[in-house]
Coordinates of C-alpha atoms and ligand atoms in Angstrom, one line a residue:
X1 CA 0.0 0.0 0.0
X2 CA 1.3 3.4 -0.8
X3 CA 1.9 5.8 2.1
X4 CA 0.2 9.1 2.5
X5 CA 0.5 12.2 4.7
X6 CA -2.3 13.9 6.4
X7 CA -1.8 17.5 7.5
X8 CA -4.0 19.6 9.7
X9 CA -3.6 23.4 9.1
X10 CA -2.8 26.0 11.7
X11 CA -0.3 26.1 14.5
X12 CA 2.9 28.0 15.2
X13 CA 6.1 26.9 13.3
X14 CA 9.0 27.6 15.6
X15 CA 12.2 26.2 17.0
X16 CA 15.9 25.6 16.0
X17 CA 16.6 22.7 13.7
X18 CA 19.2 21.1 11.4
X19 CA 18.1 19.4 8.2
X20 CA 19.8 16.3 6.8
X21 CA 22.9 16.6 4.7
X22 CA 23.1 18.0 1.2
X23 CA 22.2 15.4 -1.4
X24 CA 24.3 16.7 -4.3
X25 CA 27.4 16.9 -2.1
X26 CA 26.8 13.5 -0.4
X27 CA 26.7 11.8 -3.8
X28 CA 29.9 13.5 -5.0
X29 CA 31.8 12.8 -1.7
X30 CA 31.2 9.1 -2.2
X31 CA 32.1 9.1 -5.9
X32 CA 35.2 11.2 -5.6
X33 CA 36.3 9.2 -2.5
X34 CA 36.0 6.1 -4.7
X35 CA 38.1 7.7 -7.4
X36 CA 40.7 9.1 -5.0
X37 CA 43.7 7.5 -3.4
X38 CA 43.5 7.1 0.4
X39 CA 40.8 7.4 3.1
X40 CA 38.0 10.0 2.5
X41 CA 36.1 10.8 5.6
X42 CA 32.6 12.2 5.1
X43 CA 30.6 13.7 8.0
X44 CA 27.1 15.0 7.7
X45 CA 26.3 12.5 4.9
X46 CA 22.7 12.3 3.8
X47 CA 21.4 8.8 4.7
X48 CA 18.6 9.1 2.1
X49 CA 17.8 6.4 -0.4
X50 CA 19.4 8.3 -3.3
X51 CA 22.8 8.5 -1.7
X52 CA 22.5 5.0 -0.3
X53 CA 22.1 3.8 -3.9
X54 CA 25.4 5.6 -4.8
X55 CA 27.0 4.0 -1.7
X56 CA 25.9 0.5 -2.8
X57 CA 27.2 1.2 -6.3
X58 CA 30.6 2.4 -5.0
X59 CA 30.9 -0.9 -3.1
X60 CA 29.8 -2.9 -6.1
X61 CA 32.8 -1.3 -7.9
X62 CA 35.1 -2.9 -5.4
X63 CA 35.7 0.1 -3.1
X64 CA 35.6 -0.4 0.6
X65 CA 33.1 1.8 2.4
X66 CA 32.5 1.9 6.2
X67 CA 29.6 3.7 7.9
X68 CA 30.4 4.0 11.6
X69 CA 27.2 6.1 12.0
X70 CA 24.3 6.9 9.8
X71 CA 25.9 10.2 8.7
X72 CA 29.6 9.3 8.9
X73 CA 31.2 7.5 6.0
X74 CA 34.7 6.4 5.3
X75 CA 35.7 5.6 1.7
X76 CA 38.9 3.6 1.1
X77 CA 39.8 4.6 -2.5
X78 CA 42.7 3.3 -4.5
X79 CA 42.4 5.6 -7.5
X80 CA 40.2 5.4 -10.6
X81 CA 42.4 2.7 -12.2
X82 CA 41.6 0.3 -9.3
X83 CA 37.8 0.1 -9.8
X84 CA 36.5 -3.4 -10.4
X85 CA 33.8 -4.6 -12.8
X86 CA 30.4 -4.8 -11.1
X87 CA 28.9 -8.3 -10.9
X88 CA 25.4 -7.0 -11.6
X89 CA 23.6 -3.9 -13.0
X90 CA 24.1 -0.8 -10.8
X91 CA 20.7 0.2 -9.4
X92 CA 20.4 4.0 -9.1
X93 CA 16.9 3.8 -7.6
X94 CA 15.2 7.2 -8.0
X95 CA 18.4 9.2 -8.5
X96 CA 19.1 11.1 -11.7
X97 CA 22.2 12.5 -10.2
X98 CA 23.6 9.1 -9.4
X99 CA 22.8 7.7 -12.9
X100 CA 24.2 10.7 -14.8
X101 CA 27.4 11.1 -12.8
X102 CA 28.1 7.4 -12.8
X103 CA 27.7 7.3 -16.6
X104 CA 30.5 9.9 -16.9
X105 CA 32.6 8.2 -14.2
X106 CA 32.3 4.7 -15.8
X107 CA 32.6 5.7 -19.5
X108 CA 36.4 5.4 -19.6
X109 CA 36.7 2.3 -17.4
X110 CA 38.0 -1.0 -18.9
X111 CA 34.9 -3.0 -17.9
X112 CA 31.2 -3.0 -19.0
X113 CA 28.5 -1.6 -16.8
X114 CA 24.7 -1.3 -16.8
X115 CA 22.9 1.4 -15.0
X116 CA 19.3 0.8 -14.0
X117 CA 16.7 2.7 -12.0
X118 CA 13.1 2.7 -10.6
X119 CA 10.0 3.4 -12.6
X120 CA 10.4 7.2 -12.4
X121 CA 14.1 7.2 -13.3
X122 CA 13.5 4.8 -16.1
X123 CA 11.4 7.5 -17.8
X124 CA 14.0 10.3 -17.5
X125 CA 16.2 11.5 -20.4
X126 CA 19.7 10.0 -20.6
X127 CA 20.8 11.1 -24.1
X128 CA 21.8 14.4 -22.7
X129 CA 24.7 12.7 -21.0
X130 CA 25.2 9.8 -23.5
X131 CA 25.6 12.3 -26.4
X132 CA 28.7 14.2 -25.1
X133 CA 30.2 11.0 -23.8
X134 CA 29.9 9.4 -27.3
X135 CA 31.6 12.5 -28.7
X136 CA 34.5 11.7 -26.4
X137 CA 34.7 8.2 -27.8
X138 CA 32.7 6.3 -25.2
X139 CA 30.4 3.5 -26.1
X140 CA 27.2 4.3 -24.3
X141 CA 23.7 3.0 -25.3
X142 CA 20.4 4.2 -23.8
X143 CA 17.1 2.5 -24.1
X144 CA 15.0 4.8 -26.3
X145 CA 16.8 7.7 -24.7
X146 CA 16.2 6.4 -21.2
X147 CA 17.6 3.9 -18.7
X148 CA 18.9 1.2 -18.7
X149 CA 22.2 2.8 -19.8
X150 CA 24.7 0.3 -21.1
X151 CA 28.4 1.2 -21.1
X152 CA 30.8 -0.9 -23.1
X153 CA 34.2 -0.7 -21.4
X154 CA 37.7 -0.3 -22.9
X155 CA 37.0 2.9 -24.9
X156 CA 39.8 5.4 -25.0
X157 CA 38.3 8.8 -24.4
X158 CA 39.5 12.1 -25.9
X159 CA 38.8 15.5 -24.3
X160 CA 36.2 17.7 -26.0
X161 CA 34.9 21.2 -26.0
X162 CA 31.2 20.8 -25.1
X163 CA 28.5 23.4 -25.0
X164 CA 25.6 22.3 -22.7
X165 CA 22.3 22.9 -24.5
X166 CA 20.6 23.5 -21.1
X167 CA 22.2 24.4 -17.7
X168 CA 22.6 21.0 -16.0
X169 CA 25.1 20.3 -13.2
X170 CA 24.6 16.6 -13.7
X171 CA 25.6 16.7 -17.4
X172 CA 28.4 19.1 -16.7
X173 CA 29.7 16.8 -13.9
X174 CA 29.4 13.6 -16.0
X175 CA 31.5 15.2 -18.8
X176 CA 34.1 16.4 -16.3
X177 CA 34.3 13.0 -14.7
X178 CA 34.9 11.4 -18.1
X179 CA 37.3 14.3 -19.0
X180 CA 39.3 13.4 -15.9
X181 CA 40.0 10.0 -17.5
X182 CA 40.4 11.2 -21.1
X183 CA 43.4 12.3 -23.0
X184 CA 43.9 16.0 -23.5
X185 CA 41.6 18.7 -22.0
X186 CA 37.9 18.8 -21.7
X187 CA 36.0 22.1 -21.5
X188 CA 32.3 22.4 -20.6
X189 CA 30.5 25.7 -21.4
X190 CA 27.2 26.4 -19.6
X191 CA 24.4 28.7 -20.9
X192 CA 23.8 29.8 -17.3
X193 CA 25.4 28.9 -14.0
X194 CA 24.4 25.5 -12.5
X195 CA 25.4 24.2 -9.1
X196 CA 29.2 24.0 -8.9
X197 CA 29.8 21.3 -6.2
X198 CA 31.7 19.1 -8.6
X199 CA 34.2 21.9 -9.4
X200 CA 34.6 22.8 -5.7
X201 CA 35.1 19.2 -4.6
X202 CA 37.5 18.2 -7.4
X203 CA 39.7 21.1 -6.3
X204 CA 39.4 20.0 -2.7
X205 CA 40.6 16.5 -3.8
X206 CA 43.6 18.2 -5.5
X207 CA 42.5 18.3 -9.1
X208 CA 43.4 21.5 -10.8
X209 CA 40.6 23.1 -12.9
X210 CA 40.7 26.2 -15.1
X211 CA 37.5 28.3 -14.8
X212 CA 36.4 31.2 -16.9
X213 CA 33.0 32.9 -16.9
X214 CA 30.6 30.2 -18.1
X215 CA 33.3 27.5 -18.7
X216 CA 35.4 25.0 -16.8
X217 CA 38.3 23.0 -18.1
X218 CA 39.8 19.8 -16.7
X219 CA 43.0 18.1 -17.9
X220 CA 42.9 14.3 -18.3
X221 CA 45.0 12.1 -16.0
X222 CA 45.0 14.1 -12.8
X223 CA 44.9 12.0 -9.6
X224 CA 42.5 12.6 -6.8
X225 CA 43.9 12.7 -3.2
X226 CA 41.5 11.6 -0.4
X227 CA 40.0 14.5 1.5
X228 CA 37.7 15.3 4.5
X229 CA 34.2 16.3 3.4
X230 CA 31.9 18.1 5.9
X231 CA 28.5 18.0 4.2
X232 CA 26.3 21.0 5.2
X233 CA 22.6 20.7 5.6
X234 CA 20.7 20.6 2.3
X235 CA 19.2 24.0 1.4
X236 CA 16.8 22.2 -0.9
X237 CA 15.4 20.3 2.2
X238 CA 15.6 23.4 4.4
X239 CA 13.3 25.1 1.8
X240 CA 10.3 23.1 3.2
X241 CA 10.5 24.2 6.8
X242 CA 11.4 27.7 5.6
X243 CA 8.2 27.8 3.6
X244 CA 6.2 26.5 6.5
X245 CA 7.5 29.2 8.8
X246 CA 6.9 31.9 6.2
X247 CA 3.3 31.1 5.6
X248 CA 2.2 29.9 9.0
X249 CA 0.0 32.2 11.0
X250 CA 2.9 32.5 13.5
X251 CA 6.4 31.4 12.6
X252 CA 9.9 31.9 13.9
X253 CA 12.3 29.2 12.9
X254 CA 16.1 29.0 12.9
X255 CA 17.9 26.5 10.6
X256 CA 21.6 25.9 11.5
X257 CA 24.4 24.7 9.3
X258 CA 22.5 25.0 6.0
X259 CA 24.5 25.1 2.7
X260 CA 24.7 28.5 1.2
X261 CA 26.6 27.8 -2.0
X262 CA 25.7 30.8 -4.3
X263 CA 24.8 28.4 -7.1
X264 CA 22.0 27.1 -4.9
X265 CA 20.6 30.2 -3.1
X266 CA 18.2 31.3 -5.9
X267 CA 15.4 30.2 -3.6
X268 CA 16.4 32.7 -0.9
X269 CA 16.5 35.5 -3.5
X270 CA 13.1 34.5 -4.9
X271 CA 11.5 34.3 -1.5
X272 CA 12.9 37.7 -0.6
X273 CA 11.4 39.1 -3.8
X274 CA 8.1 37.7 -2.6
X275 CA 8.6 39.6 0.7
X276 CA 9.8 36.8 3.0
X277 CA 11.5 37.8 6.2
X278 CA 14.8 36.0 6.1
X279 CA 17.9 36.6 8.2
X280 CA 20.9 34.9 6.8
X281 CA 24.1 34.6 8.8
X282 CA 27.0 33.0 6.9
X283 CA 29.7 31.1 8.7
X284 CA 33.2 30.3 7.8
X285 CA 33.1 27.8 4.9
X286 CA 34.5 24.3 5.4
X287 CA 35.9 22.3 2.5
X288 CA 35.0 24.9 0.0
X289 CA 31.3 24.9 0.6
X290 CA 29.7 27.9 2.3
X291 CA 27.1 27.3 5.1
X292 CA 25.3 29.4 7.7
X293 CA 22.2 30.0 9.7
X294 CA 18.8 31.1 8.3
X295 CA 16.2 32.6 10.5
X296 CA 12.7 32.9 9.0
X297 CA 9.7 34.6 10.5
X298 CA 6.1 34.5 9.2
X299 CA 5.0 37.2 6.8
X300 CA 2.5 37.7 4.0
X301 CA 4.1 36.8 0.6
X302 CA 3.3 38.6 -2.6
X303 CA 3.2 37.3 -6.1
X304 CA 6.1 38.1 -8.5
X305 CA 7.4 37.4 -12.0
X306 CA 10.3 35.0 -11.1
X307 CA 13.3 36.1 -13.0
X308 CA 14.3 33.3 -15.4
X309 CA 18.0 33.9 -14.6
X310 CA 17.2 32.5 -11.1
X311 CA 15.6 29.3 -12.4
X312 CA 18.8 27.1 -12.5
X313 CA 19.8 28.5 -9.1
X314 CA 16.6 27.3 -7.6
X315 CA 15.6 24.4 -9.9
X316 CA 14.7 21.9 -7.2
X317 CA 12.7 24.4 -5.1
X318 CA 10.0 25.1 -7.8
X319 CA 7.5 22.7 -6.4
X320 CA 7.7 24.6 -3.1
X321 CA 7.5 27.9 -5.0
X322 CA 4.3 26.8 -6.7
X323 CA 2.8 26.5 -3.2
X324 CA 4.4 29.8 -2.0
X325 CA 2.8 31.4 -5.1
X326 CA -0.6 29.9 -4.3
X327 CA -0.5 31.4 -0.8
X328 CA 0.8 34.8 -1.9
X329 CA -1.2 37.9 -2.6
X330 CA -1.4 38.5 -6.4
X331 CA -0.1 36.7 -9.4
X332 CA 3.2 34.7 -9.7
X333 CA 4.6 33.9 -13.1
X334 CA 7.1 31.1 -13.6
X335 CA 8.9 31.0 -17.0
X336 CA 12.1 29.5 -18.5
X337 CA 11.6 26.4 -16.4
X338 CA 10.9 23.7 -19.0
X339 CA 13.5 21.5 -17.2
X340 CA 10.9 21.0 -14.4
X341 CA 9.2 18.6 -16.8
X342 CA 12.2 16.2 -16.6
X343 CA 12.6 15.8 -12.9
X344 CA 11.4 13.0 -10.6
X345 CA 8.0 13.8 -12.1
X346 CA 6.8 16.4 -14.6
X347 CA 6.8 19.0 -11.8
X348 CA 4.8 21.6 -13.8
X349 CA 2.0 19.3 -14.4
X350 CA 2.1 17.6 -11.0
X351 CA 2.1 21.0 -9.2
X352 CA -0.6 22.5 -11.4
X353 CA -2.9 19.4 -10.9
X354 CA -2.3 19.4 -7.1
X355 CA -3.0 23.1 -6.7
X356 CA -6.1 22.9 -8.9
X357 CA -7.4 20.1 -6.6
X358 CA -7.0 22.6 -3.7
X359 CA -9.0 25.3 -5.5
X360 CA -6.1 27.4 -6.9
X361 CA -6.3 29.0 -10.4
X362 CA -3.3 27.8 -12.4
X363 CA -2.5 28.4 -16.0
X364 CA 0.0 25.7 -17.1
X365 CA 2.5 26.8 -19.8
X366 CA 5.2 24.7 -21.6
X367 CA 7.9 26.4 -19.6
X368 CA 6.2 27.3 -16.4
X369 CA 2.9 28.5 -15.0
X370 CA 0.8 31.5 -14.0
X371 CA -0.6 31.1 -10.5
X372 CA -3.2 33.3 -8.9
X373 CA -2.5 33.5 -5.2
X374 CA -5.1 33.4 -2.4
X375 CA -5.9 30.4 -0.3
X376 CA -5.5 26.7 -0.4
X377 CA -8.6 24.8 0.5
X378 CA -8.5 21.3 2.1
X379 CA -8.5 18.2 -0.2
X380 CA -6.5 15.4 -1.6
X381 CA -3.5 15.7 -3.9
X382 CA -1.4 13.1 -5.7
X383 CA 2.4 13.6 -5.3
X384 CA 3.0 11.4 -8.4
X385 CA 5.7 9.7 -6.4
X386 CA 7.8 12.8 -6.3
X387 CA 9.4 13.6 -3.0
X388 CA 9.6 17.3 -3.5
X389 CA 6.0 17.5 -4.7
X390 CA 4.8 15.6 -1.6
X391 CA 6.8 17.8 0.9
X392 CA 5.7 21.1 -0.8
X393 CA 2.0 20.3 -0.3
X394 CA 2.7 19.1 3.2
X395 CA 4.2 22.4 4.3
X396 CA 1.8 24.5 2.4
X397 CA -1.0 22.8 4.3
X398 CA -0.1 24.8 7.4
X399 CA -1.8 27.8 5.8
X400 CA -4.7 25.9 4.2
X401 CA -8.4 26.3 5.0
X402 CA -8.8 22.6 5.7
X403 CA -6.9 19.3 6.1
X404 CA -4.8 18.2 3.1
X405 CA -4.1 14.5 2.3
X406 CA -1.1 13.8 0.1
X407 CA -0.9 10.4 -1.7
X408 CA 2.1 8.3 -2.7
X409 CA 4.7 9.9 -0.4
X410 CA 7.2 7.0 0.1
X411 CA 9.9 8.7 -2.0
X412 CA 10.3 11.5 0.6
X413 CA 12.9 9.0 2.0
X414 CA 15.0 9.5 -1.1
X415 CA 16.1 13.0 0.1
X416 CA 14.7 13.8 3.5
X417 CA 14.8 11.0 6.0
X418 CA 13.0 12.0 9.2
X419 CA 10.9 14.7 7.5
X420 CA 7.7 13.8 9.5
X421 CA 9.2 13.9 13.0
X422 CA 11.3 17.0 12.2
X423 CA 8.3 18.8 10.9
X424 CA 6.1 17.7 13.8
X425 CA 8.8 18.9 16.2
X426 CA 8.5 22.5 14.8
X427 CA 4.7 22.4 15.0
X428 CA 3.4 21.1 11.7
X429 CA 0.3 18.9 12.1
X430 CA 1.5 16.2 9.8
X431 CA 1.1 12.4 10.3
X432 CA 2.1 9.6 8.0
X433 CA -0.2 6.7 7.3
X434 CA -0.4 3.6 5.2
Ligands
S3P501 C1 21.8 18.0 -9.4 C2 21.5 18.8 -10.5 C3 20.2 19.2 -10.8 C4 19.2 19.0 -9.7 C5 19.3 17.7 -9.1 C6 20.7 17.6 -8.5 C7 23.2 17.6 -9.1 O1 19.8 18.5 -12.0 O2 17.9 19.2 -10.2 O3 18.4 17.5 -8.0 O4 23.5 17.2 -7.9 O5 24.1 17.8 -9.9 P1 20.1 18.9 -13.5 O6 21.6 18.7 -13.7 O7 19.3 18.0 -14.3 O8 19.7 20.3 -13.6

């Protein structure tokens, strides 16, 4: 039976919390630890299903991984020439990041590998990564453009100069990971900045990169040296309690140790444009990733035209922004966000359908939506198995006119283990049921 959330509106959202570790950084810490020589110690690791899929895949490639606690991981790498052929297909579960980054990482290896995923991942586009890898000389086959992805080992890769058609940190990272193992230099140009965790972490592992505005270059053959990685809290997870505190009748919430990488903070800029009361206190950055404290107090939000330039910097927060828009005064316009249709669900369609079920007027567009703000009424919404869709409706329910039931919420465990107790602890009337 699929799980559901029931959320009663009202209540005060308050307290001081920490959200689980950053998903993007946790994946990369495991992968780069596997490619490096020596012992990589990771603290603050996200024990969500997506990152556990990456952990299992790293072990399947012959790399020793210990997990002394749920959030501490030690990776015993021997360099990328020491990876072993996996005995079975590598199961990436729900994770697009795991599949696309592993495609790049494995493209130059001497052995064959097959990457598979769950039903949602099996519908997601993989040619965007297979295309540039083939240009480098890799033998990569997709299944009608989607997973399973089959890599035939033994190809000799050559560096390329690649222009990303859409801003994508996953594709950028895959090409850089292949470029690391290719001859010559590989340059990736982006049409707009996307998250730069790969660039920061490669440098922390001792790999020199050349960066220019909109471009990054890696030379093939560099060796990674094991490093310590302190993973900050995931701003994309923090976004949910932040919204709850913003739109609650009374709210005053402090979130400690949240990642504040400027390629991720578009959500904070957009919420500020909408009138949110946010106090951000940066702390000294550790391991190249900035972090800090965010205090949020309840306030009335107003509708805005979200600047398209901020879309890649807040790409995972759009489900939550649809709900923010529905609760704001006035009209919010989202444009330049066609990529949302290729996430864990078609997030434009899932959010528009869910909001309509709660009485909100939404005009769906190919690259976004126009949302007329006001109130959410009680009702039932289908999360389409998408973790961020489920959590967005759950936190928006604090300000709804009646209880909201959210269906098909199991996948919340992919990115935010402990979501329900954490949210209950700050005052959200949420319960999980079968
Ligand atoms: C991610 C990149 C983004 C984001 C995803 C995580 C990453 O995807 O949506 O949740 O860790 O590189 P795209 O590269 O498809 O934009």
